[in-house]
JSON list of C-alpha atoms in Angstrom, two decimals:
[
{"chain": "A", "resi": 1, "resn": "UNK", "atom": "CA", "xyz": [8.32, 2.41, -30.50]},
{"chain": "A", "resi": 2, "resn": "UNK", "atom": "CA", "xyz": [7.20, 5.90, -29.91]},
{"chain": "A", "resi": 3, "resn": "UNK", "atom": "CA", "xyz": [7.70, 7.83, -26.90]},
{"chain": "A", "resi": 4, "resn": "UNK", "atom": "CA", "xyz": [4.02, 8.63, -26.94]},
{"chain": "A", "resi": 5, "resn": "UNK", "atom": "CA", "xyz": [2.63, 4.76, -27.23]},
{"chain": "A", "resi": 6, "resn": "UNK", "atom": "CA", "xyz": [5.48, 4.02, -24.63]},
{"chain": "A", "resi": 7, "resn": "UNK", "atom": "CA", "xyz": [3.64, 6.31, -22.33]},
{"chain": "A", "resi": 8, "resn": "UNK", "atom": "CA", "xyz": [0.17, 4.83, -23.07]},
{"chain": "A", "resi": 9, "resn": "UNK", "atom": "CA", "xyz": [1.55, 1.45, -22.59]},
{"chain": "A", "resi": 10, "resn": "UNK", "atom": "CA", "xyz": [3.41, 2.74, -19.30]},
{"chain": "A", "resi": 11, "resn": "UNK", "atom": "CA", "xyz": [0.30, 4.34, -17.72]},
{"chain": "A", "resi": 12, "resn": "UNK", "atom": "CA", "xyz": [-2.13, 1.88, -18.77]},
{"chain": "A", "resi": 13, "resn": "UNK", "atom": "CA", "xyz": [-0.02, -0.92, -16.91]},
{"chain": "A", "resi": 14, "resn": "UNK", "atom": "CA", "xyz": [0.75, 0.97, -13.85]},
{"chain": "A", "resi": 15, "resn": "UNK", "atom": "CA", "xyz": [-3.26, 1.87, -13.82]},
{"chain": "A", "resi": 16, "resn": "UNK", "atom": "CA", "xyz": [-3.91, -2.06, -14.06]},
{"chain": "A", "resi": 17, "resn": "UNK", "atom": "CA", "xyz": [-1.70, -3.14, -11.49]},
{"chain": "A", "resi": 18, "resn": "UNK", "atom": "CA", "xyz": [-2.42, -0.21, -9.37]},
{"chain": "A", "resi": 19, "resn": "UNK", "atom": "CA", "xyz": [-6.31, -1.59, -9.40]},
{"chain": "A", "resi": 20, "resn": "UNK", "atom": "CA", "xyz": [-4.87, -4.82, -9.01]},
{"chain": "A", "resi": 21, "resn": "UNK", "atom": "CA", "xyz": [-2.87, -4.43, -5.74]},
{"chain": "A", "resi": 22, "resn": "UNK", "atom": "CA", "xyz": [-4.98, -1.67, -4.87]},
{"chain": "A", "resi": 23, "resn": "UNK", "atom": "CA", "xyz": [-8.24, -3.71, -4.42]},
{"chain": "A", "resi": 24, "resn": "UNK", "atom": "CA", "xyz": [-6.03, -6.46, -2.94]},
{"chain": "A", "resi": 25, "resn": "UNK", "atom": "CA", "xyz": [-4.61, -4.37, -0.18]},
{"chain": "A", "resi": 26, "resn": "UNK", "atom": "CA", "xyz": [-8.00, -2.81, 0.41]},
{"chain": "A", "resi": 27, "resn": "UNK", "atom": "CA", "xyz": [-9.39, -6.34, 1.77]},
{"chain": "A", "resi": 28, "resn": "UNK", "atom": "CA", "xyz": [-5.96, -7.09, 3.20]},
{"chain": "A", "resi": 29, "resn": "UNK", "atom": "CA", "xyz": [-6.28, -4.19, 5.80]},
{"chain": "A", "resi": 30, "resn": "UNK", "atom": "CA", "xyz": [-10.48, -4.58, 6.04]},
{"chain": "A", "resi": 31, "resn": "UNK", "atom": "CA", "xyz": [-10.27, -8.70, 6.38]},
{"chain": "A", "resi": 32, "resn": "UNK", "atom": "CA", "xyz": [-12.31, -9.34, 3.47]},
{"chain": "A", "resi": 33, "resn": "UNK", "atom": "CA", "xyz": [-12.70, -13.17, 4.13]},
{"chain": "A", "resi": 34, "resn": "UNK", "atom": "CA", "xyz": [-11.48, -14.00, 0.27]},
{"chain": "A", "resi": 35, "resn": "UNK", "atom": "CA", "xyz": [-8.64, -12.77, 0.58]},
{"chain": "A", "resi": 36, "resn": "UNK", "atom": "CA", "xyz": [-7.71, -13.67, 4.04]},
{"chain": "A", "resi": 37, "resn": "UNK", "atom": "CA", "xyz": [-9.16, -17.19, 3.82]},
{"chain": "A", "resi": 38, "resn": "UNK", "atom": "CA", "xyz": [-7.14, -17.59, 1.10]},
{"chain": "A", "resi": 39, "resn": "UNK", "atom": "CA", "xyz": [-3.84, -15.97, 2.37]},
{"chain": "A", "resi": 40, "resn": "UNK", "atom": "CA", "xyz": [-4.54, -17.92, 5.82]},
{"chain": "A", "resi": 41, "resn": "UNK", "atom": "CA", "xyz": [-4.59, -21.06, 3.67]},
{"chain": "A", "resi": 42, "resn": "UNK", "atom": "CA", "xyz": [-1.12, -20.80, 2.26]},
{"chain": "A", "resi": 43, "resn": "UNK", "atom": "CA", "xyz": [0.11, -20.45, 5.71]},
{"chain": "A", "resi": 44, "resn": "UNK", "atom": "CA", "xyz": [0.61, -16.51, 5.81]},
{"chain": "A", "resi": 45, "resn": "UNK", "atom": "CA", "xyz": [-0.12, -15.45, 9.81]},
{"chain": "A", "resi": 46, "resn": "UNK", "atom": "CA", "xyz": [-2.78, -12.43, 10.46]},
{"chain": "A", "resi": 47, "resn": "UNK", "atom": "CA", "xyz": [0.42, -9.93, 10.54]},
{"chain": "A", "resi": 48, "resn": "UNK", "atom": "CA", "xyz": [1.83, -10.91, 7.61]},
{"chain": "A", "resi": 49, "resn": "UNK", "atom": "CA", "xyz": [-1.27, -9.92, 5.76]},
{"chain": "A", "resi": 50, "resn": "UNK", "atom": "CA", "xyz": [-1.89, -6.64, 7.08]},
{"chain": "A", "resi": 51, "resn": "UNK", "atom": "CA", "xyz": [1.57, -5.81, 5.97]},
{"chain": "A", "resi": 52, "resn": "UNK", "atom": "CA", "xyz": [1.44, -6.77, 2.82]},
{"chain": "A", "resi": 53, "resn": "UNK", "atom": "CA", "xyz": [-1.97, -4.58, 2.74]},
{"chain": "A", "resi": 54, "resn": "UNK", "atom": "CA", "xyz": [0.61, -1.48, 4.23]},
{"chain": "A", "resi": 55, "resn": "UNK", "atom": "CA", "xyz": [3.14, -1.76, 1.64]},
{"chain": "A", "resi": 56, "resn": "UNK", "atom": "CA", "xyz": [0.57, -2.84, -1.47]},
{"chain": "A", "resi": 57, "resn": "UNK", "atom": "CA", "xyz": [-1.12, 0.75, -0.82]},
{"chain": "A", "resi": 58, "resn": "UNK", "atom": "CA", "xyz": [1.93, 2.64, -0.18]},
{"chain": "A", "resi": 59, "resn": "UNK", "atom": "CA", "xyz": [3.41, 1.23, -3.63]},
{"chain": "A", "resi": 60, "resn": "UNK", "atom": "CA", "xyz": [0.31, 2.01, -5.16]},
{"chain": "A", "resi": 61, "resn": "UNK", "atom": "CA", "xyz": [0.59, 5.95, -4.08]},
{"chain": "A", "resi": 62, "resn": "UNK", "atom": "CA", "xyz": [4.49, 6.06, -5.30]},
{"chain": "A", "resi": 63, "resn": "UNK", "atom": "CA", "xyz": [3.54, 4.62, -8.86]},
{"chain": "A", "resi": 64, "resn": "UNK", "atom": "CA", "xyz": [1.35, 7.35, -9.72]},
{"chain": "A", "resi": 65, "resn": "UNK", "atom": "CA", "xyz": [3.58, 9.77, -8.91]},
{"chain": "A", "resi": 66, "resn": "UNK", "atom": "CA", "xyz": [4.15, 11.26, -12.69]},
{"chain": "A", "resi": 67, "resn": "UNK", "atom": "CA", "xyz": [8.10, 11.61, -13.08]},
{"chain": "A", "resi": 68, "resn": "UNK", "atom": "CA", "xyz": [9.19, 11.68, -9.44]},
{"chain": "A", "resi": 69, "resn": "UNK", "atom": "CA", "xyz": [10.77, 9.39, -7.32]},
{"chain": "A", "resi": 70, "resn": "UNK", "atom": "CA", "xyz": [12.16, 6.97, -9.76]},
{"chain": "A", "resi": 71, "resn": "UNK", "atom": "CA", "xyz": [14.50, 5.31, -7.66]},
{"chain": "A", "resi": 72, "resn": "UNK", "atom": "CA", "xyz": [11.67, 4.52, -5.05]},
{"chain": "A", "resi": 73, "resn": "UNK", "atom": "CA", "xyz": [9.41, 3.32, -8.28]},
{"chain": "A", "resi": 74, "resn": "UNK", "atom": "CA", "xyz": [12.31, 0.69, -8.81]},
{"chain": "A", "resi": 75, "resn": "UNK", "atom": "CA", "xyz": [11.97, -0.64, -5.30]},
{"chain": "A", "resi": 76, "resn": "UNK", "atom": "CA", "xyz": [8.18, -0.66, -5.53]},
{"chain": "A", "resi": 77, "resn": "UNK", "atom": "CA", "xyz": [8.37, -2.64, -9.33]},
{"chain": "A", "resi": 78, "resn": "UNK", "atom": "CA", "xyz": [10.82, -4.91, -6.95]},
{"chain": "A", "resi": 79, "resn": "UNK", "atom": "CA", "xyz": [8.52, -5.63, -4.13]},
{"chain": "A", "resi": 80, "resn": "UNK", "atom": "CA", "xyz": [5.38, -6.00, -6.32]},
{"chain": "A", "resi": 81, "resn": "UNK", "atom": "CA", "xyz": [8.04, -8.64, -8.44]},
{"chain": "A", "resi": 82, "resn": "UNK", "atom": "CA", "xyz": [8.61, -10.54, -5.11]},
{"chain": "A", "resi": 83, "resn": "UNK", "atom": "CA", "xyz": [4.83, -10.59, -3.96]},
{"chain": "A", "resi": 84, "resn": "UNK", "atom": "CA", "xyz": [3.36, -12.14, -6.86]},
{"chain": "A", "resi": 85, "resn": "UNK", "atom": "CA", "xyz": [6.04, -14.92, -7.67]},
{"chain": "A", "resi": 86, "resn": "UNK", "atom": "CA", "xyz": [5.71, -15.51, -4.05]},
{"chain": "A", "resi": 87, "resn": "UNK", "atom": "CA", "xyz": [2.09, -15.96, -4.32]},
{"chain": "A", "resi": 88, "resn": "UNK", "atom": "CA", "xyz": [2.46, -18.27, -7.66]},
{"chain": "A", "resi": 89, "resn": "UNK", "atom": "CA", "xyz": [4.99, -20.56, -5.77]},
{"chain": "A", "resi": 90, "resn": "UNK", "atom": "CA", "xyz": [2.61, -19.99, -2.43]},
{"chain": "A", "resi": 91, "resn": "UNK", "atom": "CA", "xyz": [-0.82, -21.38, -4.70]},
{"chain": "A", "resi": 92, "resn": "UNK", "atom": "CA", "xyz": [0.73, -23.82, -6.56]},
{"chain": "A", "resi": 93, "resn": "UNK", "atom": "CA", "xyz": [2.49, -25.68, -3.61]},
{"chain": "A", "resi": 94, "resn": "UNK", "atom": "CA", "xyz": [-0.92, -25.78, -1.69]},
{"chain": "A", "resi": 95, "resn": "UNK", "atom": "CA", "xyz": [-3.83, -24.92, -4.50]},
{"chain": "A", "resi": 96, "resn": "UNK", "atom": "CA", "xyz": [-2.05, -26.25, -7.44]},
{"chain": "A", "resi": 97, "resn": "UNK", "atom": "CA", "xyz": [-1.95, -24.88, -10.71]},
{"chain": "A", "resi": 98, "resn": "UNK", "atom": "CA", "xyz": [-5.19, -23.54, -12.16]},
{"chain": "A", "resi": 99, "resn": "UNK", "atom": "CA", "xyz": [-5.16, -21.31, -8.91]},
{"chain": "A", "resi": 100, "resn": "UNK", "atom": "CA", "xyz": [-1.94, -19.59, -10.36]},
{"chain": "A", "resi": 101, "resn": "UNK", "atom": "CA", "xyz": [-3.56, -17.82, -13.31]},
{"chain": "A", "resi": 102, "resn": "UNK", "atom": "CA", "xyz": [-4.31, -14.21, -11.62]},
{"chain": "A", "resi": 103, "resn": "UNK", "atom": "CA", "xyz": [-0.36, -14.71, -10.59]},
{"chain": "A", "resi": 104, "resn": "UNK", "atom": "CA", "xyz": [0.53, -15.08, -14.13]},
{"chain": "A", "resi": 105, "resn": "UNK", "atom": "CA", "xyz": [-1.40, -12.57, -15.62]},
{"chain": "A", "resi": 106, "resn": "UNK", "atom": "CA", "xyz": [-0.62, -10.00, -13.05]},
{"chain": "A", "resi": 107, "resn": "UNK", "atom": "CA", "xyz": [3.35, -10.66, -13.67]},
{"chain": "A", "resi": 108, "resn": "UNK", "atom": "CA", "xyz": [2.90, -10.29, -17.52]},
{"chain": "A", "resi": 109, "resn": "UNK", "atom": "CA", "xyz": [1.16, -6.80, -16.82]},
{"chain": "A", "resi": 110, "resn": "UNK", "atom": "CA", "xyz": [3.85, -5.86, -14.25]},
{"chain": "A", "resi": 111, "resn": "UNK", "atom": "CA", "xyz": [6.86, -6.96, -16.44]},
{"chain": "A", "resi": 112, "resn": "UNK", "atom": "CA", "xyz": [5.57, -5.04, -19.78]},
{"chain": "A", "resi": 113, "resn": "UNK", "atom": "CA", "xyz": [4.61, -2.37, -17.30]},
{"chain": "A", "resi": 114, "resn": "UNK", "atom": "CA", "xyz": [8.68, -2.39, -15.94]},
{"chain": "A", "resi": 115, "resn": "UNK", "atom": "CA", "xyz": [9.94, -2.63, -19.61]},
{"chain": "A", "resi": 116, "resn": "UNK", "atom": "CA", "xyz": [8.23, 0.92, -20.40]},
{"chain": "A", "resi": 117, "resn": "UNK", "atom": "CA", "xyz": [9.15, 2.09, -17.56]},
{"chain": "A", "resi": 118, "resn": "UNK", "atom": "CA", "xyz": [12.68, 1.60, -18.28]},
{"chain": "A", "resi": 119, "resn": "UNK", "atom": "CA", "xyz": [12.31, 3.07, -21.44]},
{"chain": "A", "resi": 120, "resn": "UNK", "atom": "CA", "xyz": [11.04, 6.48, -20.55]},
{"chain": "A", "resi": 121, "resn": "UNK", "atom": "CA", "xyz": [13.44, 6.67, -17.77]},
{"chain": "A", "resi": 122, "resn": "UNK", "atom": "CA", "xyz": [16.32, 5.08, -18.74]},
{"chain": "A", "resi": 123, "resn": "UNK", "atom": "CA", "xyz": [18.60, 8.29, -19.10]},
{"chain": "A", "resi": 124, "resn": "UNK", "atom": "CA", "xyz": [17.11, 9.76, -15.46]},
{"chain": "A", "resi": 125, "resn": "UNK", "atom": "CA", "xyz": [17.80, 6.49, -13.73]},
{"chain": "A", "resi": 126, "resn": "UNK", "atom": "CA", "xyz": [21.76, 6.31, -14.42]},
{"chain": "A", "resi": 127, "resn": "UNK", "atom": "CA", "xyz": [24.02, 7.01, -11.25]},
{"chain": "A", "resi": 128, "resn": "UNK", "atom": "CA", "xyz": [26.43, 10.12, -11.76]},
{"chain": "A", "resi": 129, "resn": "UNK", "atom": "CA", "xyz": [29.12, 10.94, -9.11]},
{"chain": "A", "resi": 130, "resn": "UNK", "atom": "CA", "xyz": [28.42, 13.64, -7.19]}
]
């Protein structure tokens, strides 16, 4: 694959899931009553929510950082990772399985989106000893 479809790939993905957790922490922190009746019904507390809100729009702002930070983009692909197979395992022990499907697509974005990723910064993302 070429570096430049790599990129398009890479961008468009991180623009998706950027939308995606963007519009999600956005009525996280504001209490839009989908989201929160939702969260509230899986058994997350009102703290719990508004921190997930925090750290959804703070991984948002380090993904679209072009080229910098790569180490914190790592930790941010992690959390994002942990959120939504939390949320899958979270909907289908209460809401059952057709209530997964934004869970699933959302992880196939964010795992092509981690594959490019790697790609393009494979060779920046190697420890050397200092």
């Amino acid at each position: 694959m070429k570096t430049k479809t790599t990129k398009i790939i890479y961008w468009s993905g991180v623009i998706f899931i950027s939308l995606w957790f963007g519009v999600s922490g956005f009525f996280e922190l504001t209490k839009n009553p989908v989201v929160w009746d939702i969260t509230q019904q899986l058994g997350y507390p009102p703290h719990f929510i508004y921190i997930l809100g925090v750290f959804k729009l703070s991984g948002i702002v380090v993904l679209l950082l072009p080229n910098k930070q790569l180490r914190l983009k790592e930790w941010v692909f992690a959390g994002m990772f942990f959120d939504i197979i939390f949320a899958f395992f979270s909907k289908i022990a209460v809401l059952g399985f057709p209530a997964t499907i934004d869970a699933i697509i959302a992880f196939s974005v964010l795992t092509v989106t981690y594959i490019m990723f790697r790609k393009l910064y494979a060779s920046k993302l190697v420890f050397t000893n200092i």
